[in-house]
mmCIF file of C-alpha atoms in Angstrom:
data_model
loop_
_atom_site.group_PDB
_atom_site.id
_atom_site.type_symbol
_atom_site.label_atom_id
_atom_site.label_comp_id
_atom_site.label_asym_id
_atom_site.label_seq_id
_atom_site.Cartn_x
_atom_site.Cartn_y
_atom_site.Cartn_z
ATOM 1 C CA ASP A 15 -2.683 32.271 38.325
ATOM 2 C CA ALA A 16 -3.039 28.860 36.747
ATOM 3 C CA LYS A 17 -6.645 27.701 36.754
ATOM 4 C CA THR A 18 -5.885 24.002 36.605
ATOM 5 C CA THR A 19 -4.904 21.260 39.028
ATOM 6 C CA GLN A 20 -2.768 18.328 37.930
ATOM 7 C CA PRO A 21 -1.011 15.545 39.816
ATOM 8 C CA PRO A 22 2.692 16.390 40.114
ATOM 9 C CA SER A 23 3.873 13.062 38.750
ATOM 10 C CA MET A 24 2.713 9.816 37.146
ATOM 11 C CA ASP A 25 4.282 6.617 35.871
ATOM 12 C CA CYS A 26 3.224 4.589 32.861
ATOM 13 C CA ALA A 27 4.479 1.348 31.371
ATOM 14 C CA GLU A 28 5.816 1.511 27.845
ATOM 15 C CA GLY A 29 3.171 0.476 25.313
ATOM 16 C CA ARG A 30 0.285 1.127 27.669
ATOM 17 C CA ALA A 31 -2.098 4.064 27.552
ATOM 18 C CA ALA A 32 -1.156 7.087 29.623
ATOM 19 C CA ASN A 33 -4.156 8.920 31.058
ATOM 20 C CA LEU A 34 -3.282 12.353 32.443
ATOM 21 C CA PRO A 35 -6.038 14.055 34.437
ATOM 22 C CA CYS A 36 -6.660 17.762 34.837
ATOM 23 C CA ASN A 37 -9.185 19.617 36.987
ATOM 24 C CA HIS A 38 -10.420 23.020 35.858
ATOM 25 C CA SER A 39 -13.535 23.507 37.951
ATOM 26 C CA THR A 40 -13.690 27.288 37.424
ATOM 27 C CA ILE A 41 -13.469 27.162 33.643
ATOM 28 C CA SER A 42 -15.684 29.676 31.883
ATOM 29 C CA GLY A 43 -17.683 29.240 28.726
ATOM 30 C CA ASN A 44 -15.135 31.038 26.529
ATOM 31 C CA GLU A 45 -12.134 29.104 27.758
ATOM 32 C CA TYR A 46 -10.537 26.271 25.867
ATOM 33 C CA VAL A 47 -8.505 23.448 27.370
ATOM 34 C CA TYR A 48 -4.984 23.198 25.961
ATOM 35 C CA TRP A 49 -2.319 20.599 26.530
ATOM 36 C CA TYR A 50 1.379 21.145 26.018
ATOM 37 C CA ARG A 51 4.325 18.986 26.927
ATOM 38 C CA GLN A 52 7.946 19.800 27.637
ATOM 39 C CA ILE A 53 10.654 17.285 27.059
ATOM 40 C CA HIS A 54 13.872 17.857 28.969
ATOM 41 C CA SER A 55 15.928 20.797 27.685
ATOM 42 C CA GLN A 56 13.338 21.744 25.075
ATOM 43 C CA GLY A 57 10.592 24.356 24.884
ATOM 44 C CA PRO A 58 6.965 23.358 25.435
ATOM 45 C CA GLN A 59 5.285 21.620 22.494
ATOM 46 C CA TYR A 60 1.613 21.969 21.581
ATOM 47 C CA ILE A 61 -0.323 18.689 21.749
ATOM 48 C CA ILE A 62 -4.037 19.318 21.460
ATOM 49 C CA HIS A 63 -6.865 21.610 22.511
ATOM 50 C CA GLY A 64 -10.636 21.518 22.790
ATOM 51 C CA LEU A 65 -13.675 23.424 23.972
ATOM 52 C CA LYS A 66 -16.313 20.861 24.893
ATOM 53 C CA ASN A 67 -16.161 18.039 22.386
ATOM 54 C CA ASN A 68 -13.634 15.260 22.585
ATOM 55 C CA GLU A 69 -10.719 15.752 20.237
ATOM 56 C CA THR A 70 -8.175 13.426 18.662
ATOM 57 C CA ASN A 71 -5.085 14.031 16.592
ATOM 58 C CA GLU A 72 -1.987 12.081 15.668
ATOM 59 C CA MET A 73 -0.422 12.693 19.066
ATOM 60 C CA ALA A 74 -3.214 12.214 21.584
ATOM 61 C CA SER A 75 -6.883 12.266 22.499
ATOM 62 C CA LEU A 76 -8.558 14.812 24.743
ATOM 63 C CA ILE A 77 -11.622 13.832 26.729
ATOM 64 C CA ILE A 78 -13.551 16.711 28.322
ATOM 65 C CA THR A 79 -16.324 15.969 30.807
ATOM 66 C CA GLU A 80 -19.814 17.176 30.012
ATOM 67 C CA ASP A 81 -19.685 19.837 32.734
ATOM 68 C CA ARG A 82 -16.211 20.837 31.437
ATOM 69 C CA LYS A 83 -14.779 20.852 34.940
ATOM 70 C CA SER A 84 -12.167 18.258 34.148
ATOM 71 C CA SER A 85 -10.403 16.634 31.247
ATOM 72 C CA THR A 86 -8.064 13.758 30.467
ATOM 73 C CA LEU A 87 -5.244 13.637 27.981
ATOM 74 C CA ILE A 88 -4.743 10.150 26.594
ATOM 75 C CA LEU A 89 -1.540 8.935 24.972
ATOM 76 C CA PRO A 90 -2.788 5.634 23.553
ATOM 77 C CA HIS A 91 0.522 3.769 23.373
ATOM 78 C CA ALA A 92 3.130 5.527 25.470
ATOM 79 C CA THR A 93 6.767 5.281 24.436
ATOM 80 C CA LEU A 94 9.929 6.212 26.301
ATOM 81 C CA ARG A 95 10.050 9.410 24.224
ATOM 82 C CA ASP A 96 6.772 10.505 25.796
ATOM 83 C CA THR A 97 8.563 11.044 29.109
ATOM 84 C CA ALA A 98 8.020 14.747 29.732
ATOM 85 C CA VAL A 99 6.169 17.339 31.808
ATOM 86 C CA TYR A 100 2.592 17.726 30.588
ATOM 87 C CA TYR A 101 0.806 21.039 31.115
ATOM 88 C CA CYS A 102 -2.963 21.464 31.108
ATOM 89 C CA ILE A 103 -3.953 25.087 30.482
ATOM 90 C CA VAL A 104 -7.272 26.863 30.189
ATOM 91 C CA ARG A 105 -7.197 29.811 27.855
ATOM 92 C CA ASP A 106 -9.653 32.382 26.638
ATOM 93 C CA ARG A 107 -8.768 32.761 22.987
ATOM 94 C CA ASN A 108 -10.594 36.060 22.918
ATOM 95 C CA ALA A 109 -8.586 37.596 25.767
ATOM 96 C CA GLY A 110 -5.194 38.247 24.323
ATOM 97 C CA ASN A 111 -4.129 34.721 23.495
ATOM 98 C CA MET A 112 -2.547 34.249 26.907
ATOM 99 C CA LEU A 113 -1.109 30.912 27.982
ATOM 100 C CA THR A 114 -0.618 30.627 31.748
ATOM 101 C CA PHE A 115 1.319 27.548 32.824
ATOM 102 C CA GLY A 116 0.980 25.743 36.129
ATOM 103 C CA GLY A 117 3.303 23.104 37.507
ATOM 104 C CA GLY A 118 2.233 20.315 35.157
ATOM 105 C CA THR A 119 2.463 16.537 35.539
ATOM 106 C CA ARG A 120 5.799 14.851 35.171
ATOM 107 C CA LEU A 121 5.101 11.640 33.244
ATOM 108 C CA MET A 122 7.701 8.908 33.437
ATOM 109 C CA VAL A 123 7.302 6.129 30.885
ATOM 110 C CA LYS A 124 9.107 3.030 32.061
ATOM 111 C CA PRO A 125 10.246 0.017 30.036
ATOM 112 C CA GLU B 5 10.604 25.494 8.390
ATOM 113 C CA ALA B 6 13.185 26.328 11.048
ATOM 114 C CA GLY B 7 10.764 26.956 13.884
ATOM 115 C CA VAL B 8 11.426 29.559 16.553
ATOM 116 C CA VAL B 9 15.159 30.129 16.773
ATOM 117 C CA GLN B 10 16.812 31.370 19.935
ATOM 118 C CA SER B 11 20.398 32.197 20.707
ATOM 119 C CA PRO B 12 22.576 31.687 22.548
ATOM 120 C CA ARG B 13 21.599 28.254 23.810
ATOM 121 C CA TYR B 14 23.560 28.678 27.034
ATOM 122 C CA LYS B 15 25.020 31.707 28.759
ATOM 123 C CA ILE B 16 27.073 32.010 31.935
ATOM 124 C CA ILE B 17 27.785 35.468 33.286
ATOM 125 C CA GLU B 18 28.895 37.080 36.502
ATOM 126 C CA LYS B 19 26.374 39.032 38.515
ATOM 127 C CA LYS B 20 26.039 42.698 37.659
ATOM 128 C CA GLN B 21 26.993 42.031 34.040
ATOM 129 C CA PRO B 22 24.579 42.661 31.145
ATOM 130 C CA VAL B 23 23.194 39.878 28.977
ATOM 131 C CA ALA B 24 21.002 39.725 25.885
ATOM 132 C CA PHE B 25 18.920 36.995 24.314
ATOM 133 C CA TRP B 26 17.786 36.891 20.713
ATOM 134 C CA CYS B 27 14.688 35.336 19.163
ATOM 135 C CA ASN B 28 13.661 34.815 15.553
ATOM 136 C CA PRO B 29 10.003 33.770 15.374
ATOM 137 C CA ILE B 30 8.299 31.724 12.708
ATOM 138 C CA SER B 31 7.805 33.711 9.528
ATOM 139 C CA GLY B 32 4.386 35.335 9.463
ATOM 140 C CA HIS B 33 3.721 34.967 13.179
ATOM 141 C CA ASN B 34 2.586 38.369 14.386
ATOM 142 C CA THR B 35 2.596 37.592 18.117
ATOM 143 C CA LEU B 36 5.785 37.002 20.052
ATOM 144 C CA TYR B 37 6.205 36.055 23.707
ATOM 145 C CA TRP B 38 9.061 35.915 26.160
ATOM 146 C CA TYR B 39 8.720 33.505 29.070
ATOM 147 C CA ARG B 40 11.002 32.752 31.979
ATOM 148 C CA GLN B 41 11.150 29.268 33.453
ATOM 149 C CA ASN B 42 12.710 28.614 36.830
ATOM 150 C CA LEU B 43 13.932 25.144 37.682
ATOM 151 C CA GLY B 44 11.085 22.741 38.338
ATOM 152 C CA GLN B 45 8.364 25.263 37.515
ATOM 153 C CA GLY B 46 6.205 26.097 34.530
ATOM 154 C CA PRO B 47 7.063 29.006 32.241
ATOM 155 C CA GLU B 48 5.949 32.487 33.304
ATOM 156 C CA LEU B 49 5.111 35.191 30.793
ATOM 157 C CA LEU B 50 7.358 38.243 30.819
ATOM 158 C CA ILE B 51 6.155 40.179 27.785
ATOM 159 C CA ARG B 52 3.936 39.785 24.740
ATOM 160 C CA TYR B 53 4.247 41.615 21.425
ATOM 161 C CA GLU B 54 1.633 42.104 18.762
ATOM 162 C CA ASN B 55 3.766 42.971 15.745
ATOM 163 C CA GLU B 56 6.187 45.602 17.094
ATOM 164 C CA GLU B 57 3.990 46.747 19.979
ATOM 165 C CA ALA B 58 4.418 45.427 23.506
ATOM 166 C CA VAL B 59 0.810 44.830 24.562
ATOM 167 C CA ASP B 60 1.454 43.092 27.881
ATOM 168 C CA ASP B 61 4.624 43.722 29.860
ATOM 169 C CA SER B 62 3.097 43.730 33.331
ATOM 170 C CA GLN B 63 5.327 40.861 34.501
ATOM 171 C CA LEU B 64 8.556 42.307 33.138
ATOM 172 C CA PRO B 65 10.850 43.647 35.907
ATOM 173 C CA LYS B 66 11.391 46.971 34.265
ATOM 174 C CA ASP B 67 14.177 48.146 36.524
ATOM 175 C CA ARG B 68 16.592 45.717 34.929
ATOM 176 C CA PHE B 69 14.808 43.994 32.040
ATOM 177 C CA SER B 70 14.075 45.473 28.637
ATOM 178 C CA ALA B 71 12.856 44.071 25.364
ATOM 179 C CA GLU B 72 12.389 45.201 21.834
ATOM 180 C CA ARG B 73 10.957 43.837 18.636
ATOM 181 C CA LEU B 74 12.184 45.856 15.727
ATOM 182 C CA LYS B 75 10.083 45.810 12.565
ATOM 183 C CA GLY B 76 7.778 43.279 14.177
ATOM 184 C CA VAL B 77 10.052 40.313 13.478
ATOM 185 C CA ASP B 78 13.118 39.472 15.599
ATOM 186 C CA SER B 79 13.162 40.294 19.286
ATOM 187 C CA THR B 80 15.824 40.886 21.903
ATOM 188 C CA LEU B 81 15.452 40.532 25.678
ATOM 189 C CA LYS B 82 18.083 42.241 27.800
ATOM 190 C CA ILE B 83 18.976 42.126 31.474
ATOM 191 C CA GLN B 84 21.184 44.817 32.962
ATOM 192 C CA PRO B 85 22.553 44.263 35.502
ATOM 193 C CA ALA B 86 21.977 40.548 36.028
ATOM 194 C CA GLU B 87 21.349 39.166 39.515
ATOM 195 C CA LEU B 88 21.807 35.675 40.871
ATOM 196 C CA GLY B 89 18.022 35.183 40.918
ATOM 197 C CA ASP B 90 17.838 35.731 37.168
ATOM 198 C CA SER B 91 19.289 32.279 36.564
ATOM 199 C CA ALA B 92 16.590 30.495 34.556
ATOM 200 C CA VAL B 93 15.642 29.359 31.075
ATOM 201 C CA TYR B 94 14.331 32.160 28.892
ATOM 202 C CA LEU B 95 11.863 30.921 26.298
ATOM 203 C CA CYS B 96 10.604 32.686 23.216
ATOM 204 C CA ALA B 97 7.375 31.670 21.493
ATOM 205 C CA SER B 98 5.380 32.916 18.542
ATOM 206 C CA SER B 99 1.869 32.455 17.245
ATOM 207 C CA PHE B 100 -0.386 33.537 14.427
ATOM 208 C CA GLY B 101 -3.402 35.364 15.714
ATOM 209 C CA GLY B 102 -5.684 35.079 12.742
ATOM 210 C CA THR B 103 -9.405 35.304 13.335
ATOM 211 C CA GLY B 104 -11.089 31.947 13.672
ATOM 212 C CA VAL B 105 -7.888 29.914 13.627
ATOM 213 C CA ASP B 106 -5.692 28.661 16.407
ATOM 214 C CA TYR B 107 -2.411 26.993 15.733
ATOM 215 C CA GLY B 108 -1.213 27.262 19.312
ATOM 216 C CA TYR B 109 2.143 28.628 20.291
ATOM 217 C CA THR B 110 5.457 27.434 18.922
ATOM 218 C CA PHE B 111 8.283 27.660 21.410
ATOM 219 C CA GLY B 112 11.993 27.871 20.849
ATOM 220 C CA SER B 113 14.430 25.682 22.762
ATOM 221 C CA GLY B 114 15.270 28.503 25.137
ATOM 222 C CA THR B 115 18.398 30.129 26.505
ATOM 223 C CA ARG B 116 19.670 28.748 29.788
ATOM 224 C CA LEU B 117 21.155 31.611 31.793
ATOM 225 C CA THR B 118 23.414 30.988 34.752
ATOM 226 C CA VAL B 119 24.454 33.968 36.840
ATOM 227 C CA VAL B 120 27.421 33.322 39.132
#
């Protein structure tokens, strides 16, 4: 079972920041938060992951609350090519490297 | 680097026929996964290999599905016989499970199976 809750869909204006929330209230101390996205007709693509500190890479930023019960993926300047389904996943890296996907958030970036 | 390569990209078969999917993971990735993705849903794990050993196949419908990973590299997923409900996208992914590092999974583009 997926351990995360995400809104099913969101819209964002092109050029604006897209903030995708994720609740993971039952996350344990060994579990990391991962984000993947899936563009239409492609396989999921890794974006970013973190444990408790905020993380940033060339694709996005990940903000994890202090209690680790929720997180937000930030795409700072969304483009039309960012339209995709975004999956938030909690994963225990020490338990077989399993990735369990939920339903994700369908982000629509509009001109 | 070619990434994870899957073939065929699309497959249409009649029910009760057999079908096979092929996956070539990224060179050096010791872990390989097969996922199934139904329309509008997230991918679901079918089987996971560590090198040539299937270490988690609890979600694989063993009455009709089989998989193999010869020599710990390429993998084949087979369905025999196919049913209408098997229509889905079958995704292959690979990862490197080195201690202390995490490069995430790399997925292929998938095989879209339609059973008619």
